[in-house]
Structures are given as C-alpha cells and as structure tokens.
Coordinates of C-alpha atoms in Angstrom, one line a residue:
M1 CA 30.4 12.3 -19.7
R2 CA 27.0 12.0 -18.2
H3 CA 25.2 12.5 -21.5
A4 CA 27.6 10.1 -23.2
L5 CA 26.8 7.3 -20.7
K6 CA 23.1 8.0 -21.1
A7 CA 23.5 7.6 -24.9
V8 CA 25.3 4.3 -24.5
A9 CA 22.6 2.9 -22.1
V10 CA 19.7 4.0 -24.3
S11 CA 21.4 2.6 -27.4
A12 CA 21.8 -0.7 -25.5
V13 CA 18.0 -0.8 -24.9
M14 CA 17.3 -0.1 -28.5
A15 CA 19.7 -2.7 -29.7
L16 CA 18.3 -5.4 -27.4
S17 CA 14.8 -4.7 -28.7
G18 CA 15.7 -6.0 -32.1
A19 CA 17.0 -9.4 -33.3
H20 CA 19.5 -11.5 -31.4
A21 CA 22.1 -9.3 -29.6
A22 CA 24.2 -10.8 -26.8
T23 CA 24.3 -8.5 -23.7
P24 CA 27.5 -6.5 -23.1
A25 CA 29.8 -7.9 -20.4
D26 CA 29.4 -4.8 -18.2
T27 CA 25.6 -4.7 -18.5
L28 CA 22.9 -6.8 -16.8
V29 CA 19.6 -7.0 -18.7
I30 CA 16.6 -8.2 -16.8
A31 CA 13.2 -9.1 -18.4
R32 CA 10.2 -8.7 -16.2
D33 CA 6.7 -7.3 -16.2
I34 CA 7.0 -3.7 -14.9
S35 CA 3.6 -2.5 -16.1
A36 CA 2.6 -1.7 -12.5
F37 CA 5.8 0.5 -12.1
L38 CA 4.1 3.8 -11.3
S39 CA 6.6 6.1 -9.5
L40 CA 10.2 6.5 -8.6
D41 CA 9.5 8.6 -5.5
P42 CA 10.6 6.3 -2.6
Q43 CA 8.2 8.0 -0.2
E44 CA 5.3 7.3 -2.7
A45 CA 6.1 4.0 -4.5
F46 CA 4.3 1.0 -3.1
E47 CA 4.4 -1.5 -5.9
I48 CA 6.4 -4.7 -6.3
A49 CA 7.5 -3.8 -9.8
S50 CA 9.6 -0.7 -8.6
G51 CA 11.0 -2.3 -5.5
D52 CA 14.4 -3.5 -6.7
T53 CA 15.1 -0.4 -8.7
L54 CA 14.5 1.8 -5.6
N55 CA 16.6 -0.5 -3.5
N56 CA 19.6 0.3 -5.7
L57 CA 19.0 4.0 -6.4
Y58 CA 18.8 4.9 -2.7
L59 CA 20.6 4.3 0.6
R60 CA 18.1 3.5 3.3
L61 CA 18.6 4.4 6.9
V62 CA 19.4 0.8 7.7
Q63 CA 19.4 -2.2 5.3
H64 CA 19.5 -6.0 5.1
D65 CA 22.8 -7.7 4.5
P66 CA 22.6 -8.7 0.8
R67 CA 24.2 -12.0 1.6
D68 CA 22.2 -12.7 4.8
F69 CA 18.8 -11.2 4.8
Q70 CA 18.2 -12.0 8.5
K71 CA 20.8 -9.4 9.5
I72 CA 20.2 -5.6 9.7
I73 CA 23.3 -3.7 8.8
P74 CA 24.2 0.0 8.5
G75 CA 22.8 2.0 5.7
A76 CA 23.0 5.8 6.0
A77 CA 23.2 5.2 9.7
E78 CA 26.4 3.5 11.0
R79 CA 25.0 2.7 14.5
W80 CA 22.0 3.2 16.7
E81 CA 20.8 3.0 20.3
A82 CA 17.4 2.7 21.8
S83 CA 16.3 4.1 25.1
A84 CA 15.4 1.6 27.8
D85 CA 11.7 2.6 27.7
G86 CA 11.4 2.0 23.9
R87 CA 10.3 5.6 23.2
Q88 CA 13.4 6.9 21.4
V89 CA 16.1 5.7 19.0
V90 CA 19.2 7.7 18.2
F91 CA 21.0 7.0 14.9
K92 CA 24.5 8.1 14.1
I93 CA 24.7 9.1 10.4
R94 CA 27.9 8.0 8.6
S95 CA 30.3 10.7 7.6
G96 CA 31.6 11.0 4.1
L97 CA 28.4 9.9 2.3
K98 CA 27.4 11.8 -0.8
F99 CA 24.4 11.9 -3.0
Q100 CA 24.6 11.3 -6.7
S101 CA 24.2 15.1 -7.1
G102 CA 27.5 15.6 -5.1
N103 CA 25.7 17.1 -2.1
P104 CA 26.8 15.6 1.3
L105 CA 24.3 13.3 3.0
T106 CA 23.5 14.6 6.5
A107 CA 21.4 13.8 9.5
E108 CA 19.1 16.6 8.3
D109 CA 18.5 14.8 5.0
A110 CA 17.6 11.6 6.9
A111 CA 15.2 13.6 9.1
F112 CA 13.7 15.4 6.1
S113 CA 13.1 12.0 4.4
L114 CA 11.2 10.5 7.3
R115 CA 9.2 13.7 7.8
R116 CA 8.5 13.8 4.1
G117 CA 7.1 10.3 4.1
V118 CA 4.5 11.3 6.7
L119 CA 3.7 14.7 5.2
L120 CA 3.1 13.4 1.7
G121 CA 0.6 10.9 3.1
K122 CA 1.0 8.5 0.3
P123 CA 0.1 4.7 0.8
P124 CA 3.5 3.7 2.3
S125 CA 3.2 6.4 5.0
I126 CA 1.3 3.7 7.0
I127 CA 4.8 2.3 7.8
L128 CA 5.8 5.5 9.6
R129 CA 2.4 6.5 10.9
Q130 CA 2.2 3.3 13.0
F131 CA 4.6 5.0 15.4
G132 CA 2.1 7.6 16.2
W133 CA 3.6 10.2 13.8
S134 CA 1.3 12.6 12.0
K135 CA 1.5 15.7 9.9
D136 CA 1.0 17.7 13.0
N137 CA 3.7 16.1 15.2
V138 CA 6.3 14.6 12.9
G139 CA 8.4 17.8 13.0
Q140 CA 8.9 17.3 16.8
K141 CA 9.2 13.5 16.7
V142 CA 11.9 13.4 14.0
R143 CA 14.8 15.8 14.3
A144 CA 18.5 16.1 13.5
E145 CA 21.2 17.2 15.9
G146 CA 24.6 17.5 14.3
D147 CA 25.4 14.0 12.9
R148 CA 22.6 12.3 14.9
L149 CA 19.0 11.5 13.8
I150 CA 16.7 11.3 16.8
V151 CA 13.3 9.7 16.5
S152 CA 10.9 9.6 19.4
F153 CA 7.5 8.1 20.1
D154 CA 4.6 8.6 22.5
Q155 CA 4.5 4.9 23.2
P156 CA 7.2 2.2 23.4
Y157 CA 8.1 0.2 20.3
A158 CA 10.4 -2.8 19.9
L159 CA 13.8 -1.9 18.4
D160 CA 13.4 -4.8 16.0
L161 CA 10.2 -3.3 14.6
V162 CA 11.8 0.2 14.2
L163 CA 14.8 -1.1 12.4
S164 CA 12.7 -3.3 10.1
A165 CA 10.5 -0.4 9.3
F166 CA 13.5 1.8 8.6
S167 CA 14.8 -0.8 6.1
A168 CA 11.8 -0.1 3.9
A169 CA 11.8 2.1 0.8
I170 CA 10.0 4.9 2.6
A171 CA 13.1 5.3 4.8
S172 CA 15.3 5.9 1.8
V173 CA 17.4 9.1 2.4
V174 CA 16.6 11.6 -0.4
D175 CA 18.7 14.7 -1.3
S176 CA 16.7 17.4 0.5
K177 CA 18.4 20.3 -1.2
L178 CA 17.8 18.8 -4.7
V179 CA 14.2 17.7 -4.0
M180 CA 13.1 21.0 -2.5
A181 CA 14.7 23.0 -5.3
N182 CA 12.3 21.2 -7.5
A183 CA 9.2 21.4 -5.3
R184 CA 6.1 23.0 -6.7
N185 CA 2.9 24.2 -4.9
G186 CA 3.9 22.5 -1.6
D187 CA 4.3 19.0 -3.1
L188 CA 7.7 18.5 -1.4
G189 CA 9.1 17.7 -4.9
N190 CA 6.8 14.7 -5.4
A191 CA 5.9 15.5 -9.0
W192 CA 9.5 15.9 -9.9
L193 CA 10.8 12.9 -8.1
R194 CA 8.2 10.5 -9.6
T195 CA 10.3 10.3 -12.8
R196 CA 13.8 11.1 -11.4
S197 CA 16.1 10.1 -8.5
A198 CA 17.8 11.9 -5.7
G199 CA 19.6 9.2 -3.8
A200 CA 23.0 7.9 -2.6
G201 CA 22.5 4.3 -3.7
A202 CA 24.9 2.1 -5.7
Y203 CA 23.2 3.1 -9.0
R204 CA 21.9 6.3 -10.4
L205 CA 19.0 6.7 -12.8
V206 CA 19.7 7.2 -16.5
E207 CA 16.2 6.8 -17.9
W208 CA 12.8 5.3 -17.1
K209 CA 10.1 4.9 -19.7
A210 CA 6.9 3.5 -18.3
K211 CA 6.0 0.0 -19.7
D212 CA 9.3 0.1 -21.6
A213 CA 12.6 0.0 -19.6
V214 CA 14.5 1.3 -16.6
V215 CA 18.2 2.1 -17.2
I216 CA 20.5 2.7 -14.2
E217 CA 24.3 3.0 -14.1
A218 CA 26.9 2.5 -11.3
F219 CA 27.5 5.5 -9.0
P220 CA 31.2 5.9 -8.6
G221 CA 30.8 7.7 -5.3
Y222 CA 28.8 5.0 -3.7
A223 CA 29.9 4.5 -0.1
G224 CA 27.2 2.3 1.3
G225 CA 28.9 -1.0 0.6
A226 CA 31.2 -2.7 -2.0
A227 CA 31.6 -0.9 -5.3
P228 CA 29.2 -2.1 -8.0
R229 CA 30.6 -4.9 -10.1
I230 CA 28.2 -4.4 -13.0
E231 CA 28.4 -1.0 -14.7
R232 CA 24.8 -0.9 -15.9
V233 CA 21.5 -2.6 -15.3
I234 CA 18.6 -2.5 -17.7
V235 CA 15.2 -3.8 -16.7
R236 CA 13.1 -4.4 -19.8
H237 CA 9.3 -4.5 -19.7
V238 CA 8.4 -7.9 -21.1
A239 CA 4.9 -8.8 -20.0
E240 CA 4.5 -12.3 -21.4
A241 CA 6.4 -15.1 -19.8
A242 CA 6.8 -16.8 -23.2
A243 CA 8.6 -13.8 -24.6
Q244 CA 10.9 -13.6 -21.5
R245 CA 11.8 -17.3 -22.1
L246 CA 12.6 -16.7 -25.8
L247 CA 14.8 -13.7 -25.0
L248 CA 16.7 -15.6 -22.4
D249 CA 17.2 -18.6 -24.7
K250 CA 18.6 -16.3 -27.4
G251 CA 20.9 -14.4 -25.0
D252 CA 19.1 -11.1 -25.5
V253 CA 18.6 -10.9 -21.7
D254 CA 20.5 -12.2 -18.8
V255 CA 17.6 -12.8 -16.4
A256 CA 13.9 -13.7 -16.8
A257 CA 11.9 -13.0 -13.7
D258 CA 8.3 -14.1 -14.5
L259 CA 8.4 -17.6 -16.0
N260 CA 5.7 -20.2 -15.6
P261 CA 6.3 -23.8 -14.3
D262 CA 6.7 -25.4 -17.8
Q263 CA 9.3 -22.8 -18.8
V264 CA 11.2 -23.2 -15.6
Q265 CA 11.4 -26.9 -16.0
A266 CA 12.5 -26.6 -19.6
I267 CA 15.2 -24.1 -18.7
A268 CA 16.6 -26.3 -15.9
S269 CA 17.9 -28.8 -18.5
K270 CA 19.7 -26.3 -20.6
P271 CA 23.5 -26.2 -20.0
D272 CA 23.9 -22.4 -20.5
L273 CA 21.0 -21.5 -18.2
K274 CA 20.1 -22.0 -14.5
V275 CA 17.3 -21.3 -12.1
V276 CA 17.7 -19.8 -8.7
Q277 CA 14.9 -20.2 -6.1
V278 CA 14.3 -17.2 -4.0
P279 CA 11.8 -17.7 -1.1
R280 CA 9.5 -14.6 -0.9
D281 CA 7.1 -13.2 1.6
T282 CA 4.6 -12.7 -1.2
V283 CA 1.1 -13.9 -0.3
F284 CA -1.8 -14.1 -2.7
Y285 CA -5.3 -13.5 -1.3
L286 CA -9.0 -13.1 -2.2
A287 CA -10.6 -10.0 -0.8
L288 CA -14.4 -9.4 -0.4
N289 CA -15.6 -5.8 -0.4
Q290 CA -17.9 -5.2 2.5
A291 CA -19.7 -2.4 0.6
N292 CA -21.5 -5.3 -1.1
P293 CA -24.2 -6.5 1.4
T294 CA -24.0 -10.1 0.2
L295 CA -20.2 -10.2 0.7
A296 CA -20.6 -8.6 4.2
K297 CA -22.1 -11.7 5.6
P298 CA -19.6 -13.6 7.8
E299 CA -21.0 -16.9 6.5
V300 CA -20.0 -15.9 3.0
W301 CA -16.4 -15.2 4.3
Q302 CA -16.4 -18.7 5.8
A303 CA -17.8 -20.3 2.7
A304 CA -15.2 -18.7 0.5
R305 CA -12.5 -20.4 2.6
W306 CA -13.9 -23.8 1.8
L307 CA -14.2 -23.0 -2.0
V308 CA -10.5 -22.7 -2.8
D309 CA -8.6 -25.7 -4.2
Y310 CA -5.4 -24.8 -2.4
D311 CA -3.5 -28.0 -3.2
G312 CA -4.7 -28.0 -6.8
I313 CA -3.5 -24.5 -7.4
A314 CA -0.1 -24.9 -5.7
N315 CA 0.8 -28.4 -6.8
Q316 CA -1.0 -29.0 -10.1
L317 CA -1.6 -25.6 -11.6
F318 CA 1.8 -24.1 -10.7
R319 CA 3.8 -27.2 -9.8
G320 CA 5.9 -25.9 -6.9
Q321 CA 6.3 -22.2 -7.8
Y322 CA 3.8 -21.5 -5.1
K323 CA 3.0 -23.2 -1.8
V324 CA -0.2 -23.2 0.3
N325 CA -0.2 -20.5 3.0
Q326 CA -3.4 -19.7 4.8
S327 CA -2.1 -17.0 7.1
P328 CA -1.4 -13.4 6.1
V329 CA 2.2 -13.6 7.4
A330 CA 4.3 -15.6 5.0
Q331 CA 6.3 -18.7 6.1
G332 CA 9.8 -17.7 7.0
M333 CA 8.8 -14.6 8.8
A334 CA 9.0 -14.6 12.6
G335 CA 5.8 -15.7 14.2
A336 CA 4.1 -17.0 11.0
L337 CA 1.4 -19.6 11.6
P338 CA 2.1 -23.0 10.0
E339 CA -1.4 -24.4 10.3
R340 CA -3.5 -25.1 7.2
P341 CA -7.0 -25.7 8.5
Y342 CA -8.9 -25.2 5.2
K343 CA -9.3 -27.3 2.1
L344 CA -11.8 -27.5 -0.8
D345 CA -15.1 -28.7 0.7
V346 CA -18.1 -27.7 -1.4
A347 CA -20.6 -29.3 0.9
K348 CA -19.4 -27.3 3.9
A349 CA -19.5 -24.1 1.8
K350 CA -23.1 -24.8 0.7
A351 CA -24.2 -25.3 4.2
L352 CA -22.7 -22.0 5.2
L353 CA -24.4 -20.2 2.3
A354 CA -27.7 -21.7 3.2
K355 CA -27.3 -20.5 6.7
A356 CA -26.8 -17.0 5.3
G357 CA -30.0 -17.3 3.3
L358 CA -28.0 -17.6 0.0
G359 CA -28.7 -21.3 -0.7
G360 CA -29.8 -20.4 -4.3
G361 CA -26.4 -18.9 -5.0
F362 CA -25.6 -15.4 -6.4
T363 CA -23.5 -13.6 -9.0
V364 CA -20.6 -11.4 -8.2
S365 CA -17.6 -9.9 -10.1
V366 CA -14.0 -10.7 -9.3
D367 CA -11.1 -8.6 -10.5
A368 CA -7.7 -10.0 -11.5
M369 CA -4.6 -8.9 -13.3
A370 CA -4.1 -10.2 -16.8
A371 CA -0.9 -11.9 -15.6
T372 CA 0.3 -15.1 -13.9
P373 CA -0.7 -16.2 -11.3
Y374 CA -3.7 -13.8 -10.8
R375 CA -5.5 -14.9 -14.0
E376 CA -5.1 -18.6 -13.3
I377 CA -6.1 -18.3 -9.6
A378 CA -9.2 -16.4 -10.6
Q379 CA -10.1 -19.1 -13.2
S380 CA -9.7 -21.8 -10.6
L381 CA -11.9 -19.9 -8.2
Q382 CA -14.5 -19.4 -10.9
S383 CA -14.7 -23.2 -11.2
T384 CA -14.8 -24.1 -7.5
F385 CA -17.1 -21.3 -6.5
G386 CA -19.5 -22.3 -9.3
Q387 CA -19.8 -25.7 -7.7
A388 CA -21.5 -24.0 -4.7
G389 CA -23.8 -21.9 -6.9
I390 CA -21.7 -18.7 -6.8
K391 CA -21.2 -17.4 -10.3
L392 CA -18.0 -15.4 -10.6
D393 CA -17.9 -12.8 -13.4
L394 CA -14.2 -12.4 -14.1
R395 CA -12.9 -9.0 -14.9
V396 CA -9.3 -9.4 -16.1
A397 CA -7.4 -6.3 -16.9
E398 CA -3.9 -4.7 -17.0
P399 CA -2.2 -4.5 -13.6
S400 CA -2.3 -0.7 -13.4
Q401 CA -6.1 -0.8 -14.1
V402 CA -6.7 -3.5 -11.5
L403 CA -4.6 -1.6 -8.9
T404 CA -6.4 1.6 -9.5
R405 CA -9.8 -0.1 -9.2
Y406 CA -8.7 -1.7 -5.9
R407 CA -7.4 1.6 -4.5
E408 CA -10.6 3.3 -5.5
R409 CA -12.7 0.5 -3.9
R410 CA -14.6 -0.2 -7.1
H411 CA -14.5 -4.0 -6.8
D412 CA -16.7 -6.8 -5.4
M413 CA -14.1 -9.5 -5.1
I414 CA -10.5 -9.2 -6.1
V415 CA -7.5 -11.6 -6.4
F416 CA -4.5 -9.6 -5.2
V417 CA -1.1 -9.9 -3.7
W418 CA 0.6 -8.6 -0.6
S419 CA 4.3 -8.4 0.0
P420 CA 5.5 -6.8 3.2
D421 CA 7.6 -3.6 3.0
Y422 CA 9.9 -4.8 5.7
S423 CA 10.8 -8.1 7.4
D424 CA 8.6 -8.0 10.4
P425 CA 5.0 -9.3 10.9
S426 CA 3.9 -5.8 11.8
S427 CA 4.1 -4.8 8.2
T428 CA 1.5 -7.4 7.2
I429 CA -0.7 -7.0 10.3
E430 CA -0.8 -3.2 9.8
F431 CA -2.0 -3.7 6.2
F432 CA -4.9 -6.0 7.0
A433 CA -5.9 -5.3 10.6
R434 CA -6.1 -1.6 11.1
N435 CA -9.1 0.6 10.1
T436 CA -11.2 2.9 12.2
D437 CA -12.6 5.2 9.5
N438 CA -14.0 4.1 6.1
G439 CA -14.1 7.7 4.9
A440 CA -12.7 8.7 1.5
G441 CA -10.3 11.3 3.0
V442 CA -8.4 9.1 5.4
A443 CA -4.6 8.6 5.0
N444 CA -4.8 4.9 6.0
K445 CA -5.9 3.3 2.7
N446 CA -4.8 -0.2 3.4
A447 CA -6.5 -3.5 2.6
A448 CA -9.0 -3.2 5.4
W449 CA -10.0 0.3 4.2
R450 CA -10.1 -0.8 0.6
N451 CA -12.6 -3.5 1.5
H452 CA -14.7 -1.3 3.8
W453 CA -13.9 -3.5 6.8
L454 CA -14.4 -1.2 9.8
I455 CA -12.6 -2.8 12.8
P456 CA -11.9 -0.5 15.7
Q457 CA -11.5 -3.3 18.3
L458 CA -9.0 -5.2 16.1
T459 CA -7.2 -2.0 15.3
A460 CA -6.7 -1.5 19.1
K461 CA -5.2 -4.9 19.4
T462 CA -3.0 -4.2 16.4
E463 CA -1.7 -1.0 18.2
Q464 CA -1.1 -3.0 21.4
A465 CA 1.0 -5.5 19.4
S466 CA 3.1 -2.8 17.8
R467 CA 3.9 -1.4 21.2
E468 CA 5.0 -4.7 22.8
I469 CA 8.7 -4.5 23.4
D470 CA 9.1 -8.0 25.0
P471 CA 9.9 -10.3 22.0
P472 CA 8.1 -13.5 23.1
A473 CA 4.9 -11.6 24.1
R474 CA 5.1 -9.7 20.8
V475 CA 5.2 -13.0 18.8
Q476 CA 2.1 -14.2 20.7
R477 CA 0.2 -11.0 20.0
Y478 CA 0.9 -11.3 16.3
G479 CA -0.1 -14.9 16.3
D480 CA -3.5 -14.0 17.8
L481 CA -4.1 -11.3 15.2
Q482 CA -3.2 -13.7 12.4
R483 CA -5.8 -16.2 13.6
V484 CA -8.5 -13.6 13.5
L485 CA -7.4 -12.6 9.9
R486 CA -7.2 -16.2 8.8
D487 CA -10.5 -17.4 10.4
D488 CA -12.8 -14.4 10.8
S489 CA -12.2 -11.7 8.1
P490 CA -13.2 -10.9 4.6
F491 CA -9.8 -12.1 3.4
V492 CA -9.0 -15.6 2.1
F493 CA -5.2 -16.2 2.2
M494 CA -4.2 -18.8 -0.4
M495 CA -0.6 -19.0 -1.7
Q496 CA 2.9 -17.9 -1.0
K497 CA 5.4 -17.5 -3.8
D498 CA 8.7 -19.4 -4.1
D499 CA 10.3 -17.3 -6.7
P500 CA 12.2 -19.1 -9.5
I501 CA 14.5 -16.6 -11.3
A502 CA 15.9 -18.0 -14.5
M503 CA 19.2 -16.6 -15.8
R504 CA 22.3 -17.4 -17.9
K505 CA 24.9 -19.4 -16.1
N506 CA 27.5 -16.6 -16.2
V507 CA 25.4 -14.5 -13.8
Q508 CA 26.7 -14.8 -10.3
N509 CA 25.3 -13.6 -6.9
Y510 CA 21.8 -12.8 -8.2
G511 CA 19.4 -13.4 -5.4
G512 CA 17.3 -11.6 -2.7
G513 CA 15.6 -11.9 0.6
V514 CA 12.0 -12.5 1.5
T515 CA 10.8 -8.9 0.7
F516 CA 10.0 -7.9 -2.8
D517 CA 12.7 -5.2 -2.9
S518 CA 15.7 -7.0 -1.7
T519 CA 17.9 -7.7 -4.8
H520 CA 21.2 -5.8 -4.6
Y521 CA 22.6 -5.3 -8.0
H522 CA 26.0 -4.1 -6.8
I523 CA 27.1 -7.6 -5.8
I524 CA 26.1 -9.3 -9.1
E525 CA 28.8 -10.3 -11.5
K526 CA 28.9 -11.8 -15.0
K527 CA 31.7 -14.3 -15.4

C-alpha cells in the first residue's frame, strides 16, 4: 500500500508539470520557491522554505493553536509545570502517541530530540543553547523519567520563553530508535534524516526532490489533533512569480505563495480566486560585515540608515505587501518597538560619511537573492546609496548560493531576511545581539557572528533579558536591546512582510501565524 500511494503522489507531480490539469479533490498543490530548502532534519533545518513541511511532518513538544496563534497548546506534551524559581519545567508526555514508523512516542524520544539538537550543533541549536545547555551538560539537564520529560537550567527562565522555544522545529520529537538505527560515524542520524522523516506529525514524507517538489501524505495514526482533511500535499518548486500566477489561473495549482503586487491585485478581481493576507514576523535587513574596515566605522552604520527609501520601497515598489519596520522584532510580537525614526536623508548621510573621512565615497559589494523582494530592495539601495557617493556592486545569485556566502562570511553587505523560530522576542534578539567569539569553530553562527560583530557587553545584557522571569521587566529589557540594534549596530532593519497568499476559492482554512513555519495542512479543506 505504501508503494502504491507513493506511485500515485509522484504521478500527480508529473501530471501537474505538463499542460492544464486540475488538481485532484484530495490533493492540495502549492506553488512556491523552495530553492533554499536544504534539509528535512528538524534539528538542522533553519530555512524558511522548509518550515511548513517540517511543521506537518513532526509533532513538536508544544505547538501553536492553528486557529489562534497566540495560544500555546499541547503537542507531544499534554501538560507542563514550572518550578517557582524558574529553573526547571516538567512536561507530561501524552500516552498513545505513535510515530509514522509504528514505534511509540515516549518521554525518552522527547529527551533524545532536545539533546540531539544541542549535540548536533547545527545553526538552530542556538535556540536551545540559550538555556545554558551544552554538549557537556545537556545529558544531565534534559532527562526522561517514566512519562515525564524534565528540563533544568542553571539560571531562571520565563516559562513563556521556554514554551515558545519548544514550539520551534528544533523541538520536534524524532523517532530515536529509527534515527539511531540509521546513524553513521557518530552523526546521530543526520545524514539519513536530511532526506527522510521520522516524525509523528499529521503527514508523512513520500518524496522530496530538491528544487523540484515535496510530496507528503496524511498519516492515519496522527493523534496530535484533528485528522487531516486533505489526503496529500504537494509543494512544487516554482521560482518565478509569473509562472506561479499562470499555474494558479489555469487551475494547475491550488495555492501560489510568492506573487508580486501587480499579480495580487489582478487575482483579487477574479471570481474563482482569492487572496488571504497573513501577517508575518519576517523582517528584511541590510547587514554590514565588520571584517571590511570601511564598513566597521559607526558613522557608516548611521549613514546607511539614512540612505534607505523606506516608504518608497514599502508603498510604491511593493504597494502594501511590505510595511516599514525599523526594529529587529516585528510588529505583532510582544514588546516590538513601533517607532520609525529614520527616513531617506542623503544630506545627513553625506555629513556622517564626511565625519568618517569618507566624503569622497567608496565602492562595496552587496549580495542579494535573485528573487523578490531581495533583488528589488538591493536595486533601490543601489540608487539611494549612489546619491551619497557609495557605489554598490550588486551580486545577485540563487538563494542557496547567497545563503552559503552569508554563512561563510564572504560578503561585504548583504540584503537578507530574518524570521523568528518561535513567537517570542528572545528568538530575534538572540540572533542579532549575542557574540563573544568571532572564531570559525564556534557553535553560535548567528547574524552577529556572520558579520564579525564582537559584542561581549551586549551579549551579557541579552543573557540577562533571557533570564528575567518577571513579564513587564522582561519586555523592558528587550525594548532596550532593540534600541541598540536599531540605532547602534551594523544592521539596518527596513521592512516587514504582510504575506498575501493567493489561492483558488474552494480552498478553506489556509492560513498561518506570524512565524514562517505555522501553516497547518491538516485543517485545510477543498470544497
């Protein structure tokens, strides 16, 4: 039966790649750019493109209510209790849960998964390492006792922070028996799991072909929520927005995820199509690599803030798909700063550059993905920076190439995106405001590290904020950190996405929350 279902799904992908072919009633076909989809291992994947797929393949320790993102509800854990001092949380794991392999899901699987996230040391491990966990101590800090998962910390942490972090992909519970049966050379099954799944989510993997398609099918044993209403989901790689629009018009796909403003406006008038606006915590920023001595001057950081045409990009270039946001924490997140102190002011930027001894201007490269909105933002920056004598040499490339260059710190400037891995300001602040070691061998390879921004004092304040268990005081600390990042850092925060998802009118309950991996396929219907 398994092979038969796989054959049906793969045949569907092949059929849809040809001429007009209406999608089957039991299948949801989504067109989106998944060129940056690099891994299916939930303790490794850190890219937006893979987020929704992982959210449906795995059951996380806790999860967001698919109909009310502000609520944290049970996932693999049915209930939890924090100690009064904020140093321990005990999770009761649900009974009766099974992995797609048929193995029972236990508290030991949950403990294994969290420990694995730290031991692998991949980019998302920063989410767990913020709790003071390391390869040396995680075995003692994360343990299972019967049906309970017990996590402990050396310092107090707010329960809201812990629960938000455990709603991220890295807290997906993996089938420890299956994963370790496929481990090689001490890799904890990472090489095997990059192209396979070992979860207990609403869907199981049929096939993933990089830069082609992801095919998943409903898991009949799913016990983490309502049974899936759609039997199969196919995510087709369609890089160009125009091609997505054409496929949607013809009925070859049910959903188009990456359309530009003109296409969204045109679709809104079609009787058989609709557009759903999904507010996202996705922030686009310009980063200046401090390994370049010119870009390491604080006056250059300040000048860059006055050389962005914020309103022009948001309201003219993209006409409402993006809104101006000059803080790293997106609007809609607790504690986000609403102020917008910067605007395009070439004269002010020139004065700052002259103060830095760069009145004659300079030339520098800027990397950007060959996709909307990165390419368009970079082109706008090229124009406005040029007015101040800064010549930007655009290096536009495929998303995977740009991401690799950024992770390897082989850039001068880069237009990039940040979307938090869980709905708490800590996720964002940790990514931008923690770095005490610029060395190549460190585990913490976040934005500060990628841009050679060494900030031991700011890191200490970030750690203090993460340990604050009083909610109002915690919000105040994160507000102070945001102001530093907004006003005195090598990052220029520009835009926040308001995500328009175009779809056929018979698609119901397609939505999501503010994080990039919050679409639940199991509640979607086609009527």
